[in-house]
mmCIF file of C-alpha atoms in Angstrom:
data_model
loop_
_atom_site.group_PDB
_atom_site.id
_atom_site.type_symbol
_atom_site.label_atom_id
_atom_site.label_comp_id
_atom_site.label_asym_id
_atom_site.label_seq_id
_atom_site.Cartn_x
_atom_site.Cartn_y
_atom_site.Cartn_z
ATOM 1 C CA MET L 28 68.471 83.009 30.537
ATOM 2 C CA ILE L 29 71.640 84.772 29.324
ATOM 3 C CA GLN L 30 70.602 84.551 25.684
ATOM 4 C CA MET L 31 67.339 86.253 26.655
ATOM 5 C CA PHE L 32 69.338 89.129 28.212
ATOM 6 C CA ILE L 33 71.404 89.370 25.014
ATOM 7 C CA ASN L 34 68.260 89.489 22.889
ATOM 8 C CA LEU L 35 66.796 92.144 25.200
ATOM 9 C CA LEU L 36 69.916 94.302 24.951
ATOM 10 C CA GLU L 37 69.864 94.007 21.162
ATOM 11 C CA THR L 38 66.508 95.831 21.131
ATOM 12 C CA ILE L 39 68.241 98.850 22.747
ATOM 13 C CA PRO L 40 71.039 99.222 20.173
ATOM 14 C CA SER L 41 73.417 101.638 21.902
ATOM 15 C CA LEU L 42 73.166 99.966 25.303
ATOM 16 C CA GLY L 43 73.437 96.560 23.640
ATOM 17 C CA ARG L 44 76.603 97.380 21.700
ATOM 18 C CA HIS L 45 78.199 98.849 24.813
ATOM 19 C CA SER L 46 77.252 95.823 26.928
ATOM 20 C CA PHE L 47 78.542 93.340 24.333
ATOM 21 C CA GLN L 48 81.856 95.192 24.051
ATOM 22 C CA VAL L 49 82.291 95.224 27.823
ATOM 23 C CA ALA L 50 81.349 91.545 28.115
ATOM 24 C CA PHE L 51 83.727 90.475 25.347
ATOM 25 C CA LEU L 52 86.669 92.588 26.536
ATOM 26 C CA SER L 53 86.146 91.599 30.195
ATOM 27 C CA ALA L 54 86.304 87.914 29.250
ATOM 28 C CA GLN L 55 89.489 88.478 27.211
ATOM 29 C CA ILE L 56 91.223 90.336 30.054
ATOM 30 C CA ALA L 57 90.124 87.763 32.639
ATOM 31 C CA GLU L 58 91.472 84.925 30.489
ATOM 32 C CA LYS L 59 94.795 86.753 30.167
ATOM 33 C CA MET L 60 94.912 87.014 33.995
ATOM 34 C CA ASN L 61 93.857 83.377 34.566
ATOM 35 C CA LEU L 62 90.575 84.490 36.136
ATOM 36 C CA ASP L 63 87.136 83.086 35.298
ATOM 37 C CA PRO L 64 86.253 84.463 31.828
ATOM 38 C CA ASN L 65 82.625 83.340 32.081
ATOM 39 C CA VAL L 66 81.977 85.251 35.316
ATOM 40 C CA SER L 67 83.700 88.264 33.775
ATOM 41 C CA PHE L 68 81.638 87.926 30.597
ATOM 42 C CA LEU L 69 78.350 87.701 32.487
ATOM 43 C CA SER L 70 79.256 90.613 34.760
ATOM 44 C CA GLY L 71 80.212 92.736 31.770
ATOM 45 C CA LEU L 72 77.087 91.783 29.867
ATOM 46 C CA ILE L 73 74.646 92.971 32.516
ATOM 47 C CA HIS L 74 76.769 95.549 34.344
ATOM 48 C CA ASP L 75 74.546 98.419 33.126
ATOM 49 C CA LEU L 76 71.189 96.654 33.361
ATOM 50 C CA GLY L 77 70.324 99.002 36.228
ATOM 51 C CA LEU L 78 69.827 101.750 33.641
ATOM 52 C CA ILE L 79 66.458 100.295 32.664
ATOM 53 C CA LEU L 80 65.206 99.548 36.203
ATOM 54 C CA PRO L 81 62.786 102.257 37.379
ATOM 55 C CA TYR L 82 63.733 104.064 40.583
ATOM 56 C CA GLU L 83 61.422 106.590 42.217
ATOM 57 C CA GLY L 84 59.179 106.477 39.163
ATOM 58 C CA LYS L 85 61.789 106.978 36.449
ATOM 59 C CA THR L 86 64.557 105.042 34.712
ATOM 60 C CA LEU L 87 68.067 106.446 34.379
ATOM 61 C CA LEU L 88 68.058 105.865 30.637
ATOM 62 C CA ASP L 89 65.280 108.319 29.837
ATOM 63 C CA GLU L 90 65.038 107.704 26.119
ATOM 64 C CA ILE L 91 65.696 104.788 23.807
ATOM 65 C CA ASP L 92 67.782 106.135 20.924
ATOM 66 C CA ASP L 93 71.269 105.844 19.436
ATOM 67 C CA THR L 94 72.968 107.872 22.143
ATOM 68 C CA PHE L 95 74.318 106.029 25.153
ATOM 69 C CA VAL L 96 73.931 108.588 27.931
ATOM 70 C CA ILE L 97 73.323 108.211 31.642
ATOM 71 C CA VAL L 98 71.036 111.169 32.062
ATOM 72 C CA ARG L 99 70.177 111.011 35.751
ATOM 73 C CA ASP L 100 73.228 109.418 37.308
ATOM 74 C CA THR L 101 75.743 111.440 39.312
ATOM 75 C CA PRO L 102 79.276 111.718 37.890
ATOM 76 C CA GLY L 103 82.383 111.996 40.026
ATOM 77 C CA LYS L 104 81.451 109.347 42.573
ATOM 78 C CA PRO L 105 82.594 105.705 42.454
ATOM 79 C CA LEU L 106 79.229 104.175 43.318
ATOM 80 C CA HIS L 107 76.651 105.189 40.744
ATOM 81 C CA LEU L 108 72.918 104.684 41.165
ATOM 82 C CA HIS L 109 72.776 102.466 38.067
ATOM 83 C CA SER L 110 75.408 100.213 39.685
ATOM 84 C CA ILE L 111 73.237 99.809 42.779
ATOM 85 C CA LEU L 112 70.128 99.082 40.711
ATOM 86 C CA GLY L 113 72.016 96.575 38.565
ATOM 87 C CA SER L 114 73.286 94.937 41.732
ATOM 88 C CA PHE L 115 69.700 94.737 42.987
ATOM 89 C CA ILE L 116 68.570 92.929 39.832
ATOM 90 C CA THR L 117 71.353 90.357 40.074
ATOM 91 C CA ASP L 118 70.819 89.926 43.819
ATOM 92 C CA TYR L 119 67.086 89.381 43.240
ATOM 93 C CA VAL L 120 67.684 86.412 40.920
ATOM 94 C CA GLU L 121 69.173 83.458 42.819
ATOM 95 C CA LYS L 122 71.523 82.260 40.076
ATOM 96 C CA LEU L 123 72.870 85.751 39.458
ATOM 97 C CA LYS L 124 73.627 86.534 43.127
ATOM 98 C CA PRO L 125 77.368 85.730 42.818
ATOM 99 C CA ILE L 126 77.905 88.627 40.404
ATOM 100 C CA SER L 127 75.851 91.172 42.363
ATOM 101 C CA PRO L 128 78.900 92.573 44.251
ATOM 102 C CA ILE L 129 80.839 92.785 40.968
ATOM 103 C CA VAL L 130 78.093 94.829 39.316
ATOM 104 C CA LEU L 131 77.819 97.000 42.423
ATOM 105 C CA LYS L 132 81.514 97.924 42.396
ATOM 106 C CA HIS L 133 82.176 98.223 38.663
ATOM 107 C CA HIS L 134 83.023 101.945 39.022
ATOM 108 C CA PHE L 135 85.157 101.566 42.166
ATOM 109 C CA PRO L 136 88.810 102.615 41.776
ATOM 110 C CA ALA L 137 91.341 99.939 42.762
ATOM 111 C CA SER L 138 92.375 102.012 45.794
ATOM 112 C CA TYR L 139 88.944 101.310 47.332
ATOM 113 C CA LEU L 140 89.243 97.551 46.879
ATOM 114 C CA ASP L 141 91.061 94.632 48.413
ATOM 115 C CA LYS L 142 92.737 92.466 45.801
ATOM 116 C CA THR L 143 90.287 89.548 45.763
ATOM 117 C CA GLU L 144 89.195 87.696 42.615
ATOM 118 C CA GLU L 145 85.765 89.310 42.879
ATOM 119 C CA ASN L 146 87.259 92.794 43.093
ATOM 120 C CA LEU L 147 89.732 92.104 40.294
ATOM 121 C CA ILE L 148 86.786 91.186 38.061
ATOM 122 C CA SER L 149 84.943 94.362 39.130
ATOM 123 C CA ASN L 150 88.025 96.322 38.099
ATOM 124 C CA ILE L 151 88.215 94.428 34.803
ATOM 125 C CA VAL L 152 84.611 95.401 34.054
ATOM 126 C CA PHE L 153 85.467 98.990 35.014
ATOM 127 C CA ILE L 154 88.370 99.307 32.563
ATOM 128 C CA SER L 155 86.391 97.489 29.843
ATOM 129 C CA ASP L 156 83.521 99.915 30.427
ATOM 130 C CA GLN L 157 85.864 102.884 29.984
ATOM 131 C CA VAL L 158 87.355 101.444 26.795
ATOM 132 C CA SER L 159 83.899 100.832 25.348
ATOM 133 C CA ARG L 160 82.552 104.249 26.265
ATOM 134 C CA TYR L 161 85.583 105.863 24.653
ATOM 135 C CA THR L 162 85.156 103.907 21.419
ATOM 136 C CA MET L 163 81.485 104.902 21.247
ATOM 137 C CA ILE L 164 82.264 108.592 21.707
ATOM 138 C CA ASN L 165 85.415 108.672 19.547
ATOM 139 C CA LEU L 166 84.563 106.545 16.531
ATOM 140 C CA ASP L 167 87.793 107.365 14.677
ATOM 141 C CA VAL L 168 90.079 106.231 17.529
ATOM 142 C CA SER L 169 91.355 102.649 17.597
ATOM 143 C CA PRO L 170 90.823 100.629 20.788
ATOM 144 C CA ARG L 171 94.586 100.259 21.205
ATOM 145 C CA ASP L 172 95.030 104.045 21.335
ATOM 146 C CA ILE L 173 92.441 104.375 24.078
ATOM 147 C CA LEU L 174 94.899 103.308 26.755
ATOM 148 C CA ILE L 175 96.833 106.499 26.045
ATOM 149 C CA ALA L 176 93.684 108.425 26.925
ATOM 150 C CA LEU L 177 93.248 106.237 30.016
ATOM 151 C CA GLU L 178 96.754 106.994 31.316
ATOM 152 C CA ASP L 179 95.282 109.779 33.451
ATOM 153 C CA MET L 180 93.004 107.171 35.059
ATOM 154 C CA LYS L 181 95.720 104.545 35.468
ATOM 155 C CA SER L 182 95.571 104.788 39.268
ATOM 156 C CA PHE L 183 91.905 103.694 39.123
ATOM 157 C CA PHE L 184 92.935 100.194 38.044
ATOM 158 C CA PHE L 185 94.992 97.403 39.544
ATOM 159 C CA PRO L 186 98.384 97.385 37.715
ATOM 160 C CA GLU L 187 97.851 93.812 36.485
ATOM 161 C CA VAL L 188 94.388 94.723 35.152
ATOM 162 C CA PHE L 189 95.752 97.733 33.265
ATOM 163 C CA GLU L 190 98.628 95.686 31.835
ATOM 164 C CA ALA L 191 96.358 92.792 30.799
ATOM 165 C CA CYS L 192 94.013 95.253 29.096
ATOM 166 C CA ARG L 193 96.962 96.779 27.263
ATOM 167 C CA GLU L 194 98.088 93.364 26.056
ATOM 168 C CA VAL L 195 94.709 92.209 24.748
ATOM 169 C CA LEU L 196 94.050 95.558 23.053
ATOM 170 C CA ASN L 197 97.325 95.128 21.176
ATOM 171 C CA THR L 198 95.922 92.079 19.358
ATOM 172 C CA GLU L 199 94.180 92.585 16.041
ATOM 173 C CA PHE L 200 91.599 89.952 17.007
ATOM 174 C CA VAL L 201 90.320 92.003 19.936
ATOM 175 C CA GLN L 202 90.527 95.282 18.014
ATOM 176 C CA TRP L 203 88.507 93.914 15.109
ATOM 177 C CA GLN L 204 85.942 92.224 17.337
ATOM 178 C CA LEU L 205 85.328 95.451 19.247
ATOM 179 C CA GLU L 206 84.947 97.278 15.927
ATOM 180 C CA ASN L 207 82.494 94.667 14.642
ATOM 181 C CA ILE L 208 80.382 94.877 17.800
ATOM 182 C CA LEU L 209 80.283 98.658 17.552
ATOM 183 C CA ALA L 210 79.273 98.414 13.884
ATOM 184 C CA GLY L 211 76.278 96.305 14.908
ATOM 185 C CA TYR L 212 77.343 93.002 13.363
ATOM 186 C CA ASP L 213 75.750 89.803 14.649
ATOM 187 C CA VAL L 214 77.638 88.754 17.785
ATOM 188 C CA THR L 215 75.850 85.446 18.390
ATOM 189 C CA ASP L 216 78.779 83.225 17.443
ATOM 190 C CA LEU L 217 81.252 85.465 19.235
ATOM 191 C CA LEU L 218 79.370 85.280 22.523
ATOM 192 C CA ASP L 219 78.008 81.738 22.211
ATOM 193 C CA HIS L 220 80.902 80.016 24.009
ATOM 194 C CA HIS L 221 80.382 82.130 27.130
ATOM 195 C CA VAL L 222 76.594 81.892 26.936
ATOM 196 C CA ARG L 223 76.811 78.083 26.989
ATOM 197 C CA ASN L 224 78.981 78.245 30.103
ATOM 198 C CA CYS L 225 76.702 80.603 32.014
ATOM 199 C CA PRO L 226 74.014 79.283 34.385
ATOM 200 C CA ASP L 227 70.706 78.245 32.838
ATOM 201 C CA CYS L 228 67.438 78.855 34.630
ATOM 202 C CA ASP L 229 64.419 76.832 35.678
ATOM 203 C CA LYS L 230 60.847 78.063 36.074
ATOM 204 C CA LYS L 231 61.552 79.448 39.536
ATOM 205 C CA ASP L 232 64.310 81.619 38.061
ATOM 206 C CA LEU L 233 62.051 82.644 35.166
ATOM 207 C CA ILE L 234 59.391 83.816 37.611
ATOM 208 C CA GLN L 235 61.979 85.797 39.619
ATOM 209 C CA ILE L 236 63.263 87.481 36.469
ATOM 210 C CA GLY L 237 59.695 87.857 35.192
ATOM 211 C CA LYS L 238 58.702 89.865 38.267
ATOM 212 C CA ILE L 239 61.517 92.312 37.543
ATOM 213 C CA VAL L 240 60.592 92.387 33.845
ATOM 214 C CA SER L 241 56.947 93.091 34.635
ATOM 215 C CA PHE L 242 57.984 95.886 36.999
ATOM 216 C CA ILE L 243 60.270 97.459 34.365
ATOM 217 C CA VAL L 244 57.608 97.263 31.662
ATOM 218 C CA ASP L 245 54.690 98.455 33.774
ATOM 219 C CA THR L 246 56.545 101.313 35.439
ATOM 220 C CA LYS L 247 57.508 102.796 32.068
ATOM 221 C CA SER L 248 54.045 104.360 32.042
ATOM 222 C CA GLU L 249 51.911 105.640 34.896
ATOM 223 C CA PHE L 250 48.924 104.104 33.108
ATOM 224 C CA THR L 251 50.165 100.484 33.255
ATOM 225 C CA THR L 252 51.488 100.195 36.806
ATOM 226 C CA SER L 253 50.068 96.701 37.332
ATOM 227 C CA HIS L 254 49.032 95.595 33.830
ATOM 228 C CA THR L 255 51.533 92.764 33.367
ATOM 229 C CA TRP L 256 50.978 91.346 36.833
ATOM 230 C CA ARG L 257 47.216 91.394 36.295
ATOM 231 C CA VAL L 258 47.561 89.577 32.966
ATOM 232 C CA ALA L 259 49.765 86.950 34.628
ATOM 233 C CA VAL L 260 47.364 86.401 37.541
ATOM 234 C CA PHE L 261 44.223 86.402 35.366
ATOM 235 C CA SER L 262 45.841 83.932 32.944
ATOM 236 C CA GLU L 263 46.970 81.694 35.796
ATOM 237 C CA LYS L 264 43.487 81.534 37.364
ATOM 238 C CA MET L 265 41.761 80.991 34.025
ATOM 239 C CA ALA L 266 44.166 78.141 33.209
ATOM 240 C CA GLU L 267 43.427 76.541 36.588
ATOM 241 C CA LYS L 268 39.697 76.649 35.820
ATOM 242 C CA ALA L 269 40.348 75.036 32.432
ATOM 243 C CA GLY L 270 42.588 72.321 33.880
ATOM 244 C CA ARG L 271 45.592 73.628 31.929
ATOM 245 C CA ASN L 272 49.136 74.333 33.157
ATOM 246 C CA SER L 273 48.626 77.473 35.229
ATOM 247 C CA GLU L 274 52.343 78.048 35.877
ATOM 248 C CA ASP L 275 53.047 78.226 32.149
ATOM 249 C CA LEU L 276 50.273 80.788 31.643
ATOM 250 C CA PHE L 277 51.530 82.793 34.614
ATOM 251 C CA ILE L 278 55.021 82.946 33.055
ATOM 252 C CA ALA L 279 53.520 83.845 29.657
ATOM 253 C CA GLY L 280 51.683 86.721 31.331
ATOM 254 C CA LEU L 281 54.839 87.982 33.036
ATOM 255 C CA TYR L 282 56.766 88.146 29.774
ATOM 256 C CA HIS L 283 54.116 88.977 27.168
ATOM 257 C CA ASP L 284 54.979 92.696 26.993
ATOM 258 C CA ILE L 285 58.764 92.466 27.472
ATOM 259 C CA GLY L 286 59.175 94.017 24.013
ATOM 260 C CA LYS L 287 57.799 97.309 25.368
ATOM 261 C CA ILE L 288 61.165 97.912 27.013
ATOM 262 C CA SER L 289 62.284 99.085 23.561
ATOM 263 C CA VAL L 290 59.329 101.484 23.081
ATOM 264 C CA SER L 291 59.844 105.204 23.704
ATOM 265 C CA TYR L 292 58.270 106.852 26.743
ATOM 266 C CA LYS L 293 56.957 109.554 24.417
ATOM 267 C CA ILE L 294 54.740 106.984 22.742
ATOM 268 C CA LEU L 295 53.687 105.142 25.907
ATOM 269 C CA GLU L 296 52.741 108.373 27.661
ATOM 270 C CA LYS L 297 51.309 110.340 24.723
ATOM 271 C CA PRO L 298 48.082 112.027 25.917
ATOM 272 C CA ALA L 299 46.470 111.972 22.487
ATOM 273 C CA LYS L 300 45.775 109.400 19.805
ATOM 274 C CA LEU L 301 48.924 107.864 18.337
ATOM 275 C CA SER L 302 49.849 108.738 14.767
ATOM 276 C CA ASP L 303 49.971 105.903 12.235
ATOM 277 C CA GLU L 304 53.763 105.820 12.552
ATOM 278 C CA GLU L 305 53.630 105.787 16.364
ATOM 279 C CA TYR L 306 50.975 103.062 16.358
ATOM 280 C CA ALA L 307 53.152 100.934 14.066
ATOM 281 C CA ILE L 308 56.041 101.307 16.542
ATOM 282 C CA MET L 309 53.768 100.406 19.452
ATOM 283 C CA LYS L 310 52.471 97.323 17.639
ATOM 284 C CA LYS L 311 56.029 96.181 17.005
ATOM 285 C CA HIS L 312 56.555 95.531 20.719
ATOM 286 C CA VAL L 313 55.058 92.083 20.247
ATOM 287 C CA TYR L 314 57.665 91.334 17.569
ATOM 288 C CA PHE L 315 60.421 92.397 19.965
ATOM 289 C CA SER L 316 58.863 90.164 22.611
ATOM 290 C CA TYR L 317 59.134 87.322 20.107
ATOM 291 C CA LEU L 318 62.819 88.053 19.427
ATOM 292 C CA ILE L 319 63.728 88.431 23.092
ATOM 293 C CA LEU L 320 61.917 85.258 24.165
ATOM 294 C CA LEU L 321 63.047 83.145 21.202
ATOM 295 C CA PRO L 322 65.495 81.100 23.333
ATOM 296 C CA TYR L 323 62.364 79.634 24.980
ATOM 297 C CA LYS L 324 60.542 78.809 21.743
ATOM 298 C CA ASP L 325 60.160 75.160 22.802
ATOM 299 C CA GLU L 326 58.539 76.034 26.143
ATOM 300 C CA ASN L 327 54.750 75.755 26.407
ATOM 301 C CA TRP L 328 54.419 79.370 27.558
ATOM 302 C CA PHE L 329 56.273 80.900 24.589
ATOM 303 C CA LEU L 330 53.494 80.956 21.985
ATOM 304 C CA PRO L 331 50.755 82.319 24.270
ATOM 305 C CA ALA L 332 53.135 85.115 25.304
ATOM 306 C CA VAL L 333 53.837 86.224 21.718
ATOM 307 C CA ARG L 334 50.303 85.660 20.402
ATOM 308 C CA HIS L 335 48.462 87.906 22.843
ATOM 309 C CA HIS L 336 47.486 90.378 20.094
ATOM 310 C CA GLU L 337 46.152 87.739 17.692
ATOM 311 C CA ARG L 338 42.377 87.602 17.147
ATOM 312 C CA LEU L 339 40.001 84.803 16.137
ATOM 313 C CA ASP L 340 38.957 86.592 12.935
ATOM 314 C CA GLY L 341 42.546 86.758 11.641
ATOM 315 C CA TYR L 342 42.884 90.528 12.023
ATOM 316 C CA GLY L 343 45.249 90.455 14.972
ATOM 317 C CA TYR L 344 49.028 90.684 14.759
ATOM 318 C CA PRO L 345 51.851 89.881 14.162
ATOM 319 C CA PHE L 346 51.058 86.468 12.605
ATOM 320 C CA ARG L 347 47.446 87.105 11.433
ATOM 321 C CA LEU L 348 46.373 83.754 12.878
ATOM 322 C CA LYS L 349 42.753 82.612 12.914
ATOM 323 C CA GLY L 350 40.861 80.881 15.706
ATOM 324 C CA GLU L 351 41.477 77.296 14.617
ATOM 325 C CA GLU L 352 45.233 77.972 14.433
ATOM 326 C CA MET L 353 45.445 78.914 18.106
ATOM 327 C CA THR L 354 45.282 77.007 21.371
ATOM 328 C CA LEU L 355 43.036 77.702 24.340
ATOM 329 C CA GLU L 356 46.135 78.992 26.142
ATOM 330 C CA ASP L 357 46.621 81.613 23.407
ATOM 331 C CA LYS L 358 42.986 82.658 23.730
ATOM 332 C CA ILE L 359 43.168 82.851 27.522
ATOM 333 C CA ILE L 360 46.014 85.366 27.518
ATOM 334 C CA GLN L 361 44.299 87.410 24.796
ATOM 335 C CA VAL L 362 41.201 87.815 26.963
ATOM 336 C CA ALA L 363 43.291 88.465 30.081
ATOM 337 C CA ASP L 364 45.302 91.157 28.275
ATOM 338 C CA VAL L 365 42.235 92.986 26.932
ATOM 339 C CA PHE L 366 40.385 92.819 30.245
ATOM 340 C CA SER L 367 43.394 94.081 32.191
ATOM 341 C CA ALA L 368 43.908 96.987 29.773
ATOM 342 C CA LEU L 369 40.252 98.013 30.055
ATOM 343 C CA LEU L 370 40.544 98.230 33.848
ATOM 344 C CA GLU L 371 43.373 100.741 33.541
ATOM 345 C CA GLU L 372 43.307 104.453 32.903
ATOM 346 C CA ARG L 373 44.774 105.661 29.622
ATOM 347 C CA PRO L 374 45.865 109.176 28.584
ATOM 348 C CA TYR L 375 42.725 109.403 26.431
ATOM 349 C CA ARG L 376 40.115 107.744 28.739
ATOM 350 C CA PRO L 377 39.396 106.926 32.392
ATOM 351 C CA ALA L 378 39.643 103.405 33.820
ATOM 352 C CA ASN L 379 36.586 101.200 33.377
ATOM 353 C CA THR L 380 34.738 99.438 36.170
ATOM 354 C CA VAL L 381 34.909 95.649 36.290
ATOM 355 C CA GLU L 382 31.325 95.440 35.019
ATOM 356 C CA LYS L 383 31.993 97.831 32.141
ATOM 357 C CA ALA L 384 35.241 96.046 31.221
ATOM 358 C CA LEU L 385 33.479 92.672 31.192
ATOM 359 C CA SER L 386 30.748 94.125 29.000
ATOM 360 C CA MET L 387 33.328 95.435 26.541
ATOM 361 C CA VAL L 388 35.142 92.086 26.399
ATOM 362 C CA ARG L 389 31.767 90.398 25.845
ATOM 363 C CA GLU L 390 31.240 92.631 22.801
ATOM 364 C CA GLU L 391 34.588 91.501 21.385
ATOM 365 C CA VAL L 392 33.438 87.898 21.863
ATOM 366 C CA LYS L 393 30.227 88.651 19.940
ATOM 367 C CA LYS L 394 32.315 90.124 17.124
ATOM 368 C CA LYS L 395 34.227 86.814 16.938
ATOM 369 C CA LYS L 396 37.478 88.479 17.937
ATOM 370 C CA LEU L 397 37.919 86.888 21.365
ATOM 371 C CA SER L 398 37.084 83.381 22.581
ATOM 372 C CA GLN L 399 33.749 82.634 24.244
ATOM 373 C CA GLU L 400 35.330 79.776 26.222
ATOM 374 C CA ALA L 401 38.170 81.984 27.467
ATOM 375 C CA PHE L 402 35.707 84.736 28.404
ATOM 376 C CA GLU L 403 33.630 82.291 30.463
ATOM 377 C CA LEU L 404 36.813 81.197 32.231
ATOM 378 C CA LEU L 405 37.510 84.833 33.063
ATOM 379 C CA GLU L 406 34.033 85.398 34.467
ATOM 380 C CA SER L 407 34.198 82.301 36.637
ATOM 381 C CA SER L 408 37.693 83.229 37.875
ATOM 382 C CA LEU L 409 36.910 86.755 39.082
ATOM 383 C CA GLU L 410 35.461 85.498 42.339
ATOM 384 C CA ASP L 411 38.845 83.960 43.248
ATOM 385 C CA PHE L 412 40.773 87.163 43.867
ATOM 386 C CA ASP L 413 40.581 90.774 44.962
ATOM 387 C CA LEU L 414 41.435 92.963 41.977
ATOM 388 C CA SER L 415 42.725 95.761 44.184
ATOM 389 C CA SER L 416 45.390 93.481 45.678
ATOM 390 C CA ILE L 417 47.014 92.575 42.352
ATOM 391 C CA GLU L 418 50.065 94.806 42.621
ATOM 392 C CA VAL L 419 53.608 93.439 42.649
ATOM 393 C CA GLY L 420 55.097 96.843 41.818
ATOM 394 C CA ARG L 421 54.576 98.192 45.325
ATOM 395 C CA GLU L 422 56.477 95.251 46.800
ATOM 396 C CA ILE L 423 59.410 95.587 44.382
ATOM 397 C CA ARG L 424 59.614 99.369 44.833
ATOM 398 C CA LYS L 425 59.916 98.806 48.571
ATOM 399 C CA GLU L 426 62.619 96.159 48.096
ATOM 400 C CA ILE L 427 64.606 98.441 45.766
ATOM 401 C CA ARG L 428 64.416 101.348 48.194
ATOM 402 C CA THR L 429 65.557 99.121 51.069
ATOM 403 C CA PHE L 430 68.448 97.744 48.985
ATOM 404 C CA VAL L 431 69.590 101.235 47.912
ATOM 405 C CA ASN L 432 69.447 102.534 51.482
ATOM 406 C CA ARG L 433 71.425 99.548 52.753
ATOM 407 C CA VAL L 434 74.166 100.103 50.160
ATOM 408 C CA VAL L 435 74.321 103.845 50.806
ATOM 409 C CA GLU L 436 74.594 103.214 54.539
ATOM 410 C CA LYS L 437 77.395 100.681 54.014
ATOM 411 C CA PHE L 438 79.504 102.689 51.569
ATOM 412 C CA GLY L 439 78.754 106.214 52.753
ATOM 413 C CA ASP L 440 80.862 108.768 50.882
ATOM 414 C CA TYR L 441 81.452 106.419 47.944
ATOM 415 C CA VAL L 442 77.901 106.830 46.709
ATOM 416 C CA LEU L 443 76.031 109.517 44.823
#
């Protein structure tokens, strides 16, 4: 699970480098203070994940580029919106619940906190976050010198946290590792020890995370508000009809477009035909899905998820596979993905009716691009559910709003 988050963050370079720096430095400081370095690492790694969670129709990180900027968050308050949204994500996933309060309070000054282990780790993430942000803005300043700049903020940190940070930043090992992370070097070996000591996840956890992933991906564009969920449900029902593992196909559907998190809104929302360059970027989302999901390469759902743009005639992508090289599961998700997309409005066309969408999929079957067997499974599955009810986004939006309101009510003047 944690390796998947690392792979995801690597597709958003600036956010990834910042998150890896904070995770690494938090673990070093925690170890110096005899606190749990693995909890500190995990908290630092996903402390800013709330930046990519849509709230009221928009994410806080508006654009994916090389600049790490919180464009919609409110400065000058200890409880930022991205902290609340990150806390929601971790609270939503059972095995991440213990770090939810840490993520929530990672901008709280020490004066607002009791000196518990949880709050000490929150404060560790806070000072690590400030160090990282400073190194990203001031590339010619060494990490050790940053504490001079942080002297004005010294009262924001517990004295022992500030002193431990000073000590670890005085070591060449930490200085050079922070520089290497910022330079974009491979951090796999550096982070591996902590990854191995973080909680792994079962299929229940994958589905919980997958719901959030599908919400993030689908809400990036007003034209795909329920696409991923539809693909997951269609694939699940078609697999049931075929006597295949429906849970695996459901998970494959939830994650098949995770690579779109790295695609610019300008491309996803463009009202006209994409240029060749833009289309190449859009196509690459499936490659990013492959990279992000690679930790699960031995799971049965992995290949269907990353093969959803392959076609029987060998003209799909990214592997250019032909029909005999693919499983029925691969072909099921391909049909489910095309059918779901045809039901949705696009900037350049209106949504199709179910009958029209089925007719268009049937034409792709005749052209030997999509599987006849998978198409028949789709047709026979449609009677099993109400298409208008396939919408997980509405449920998650409501849960996010309730969570935000509860936090605001609890912390009052600390927030926004």
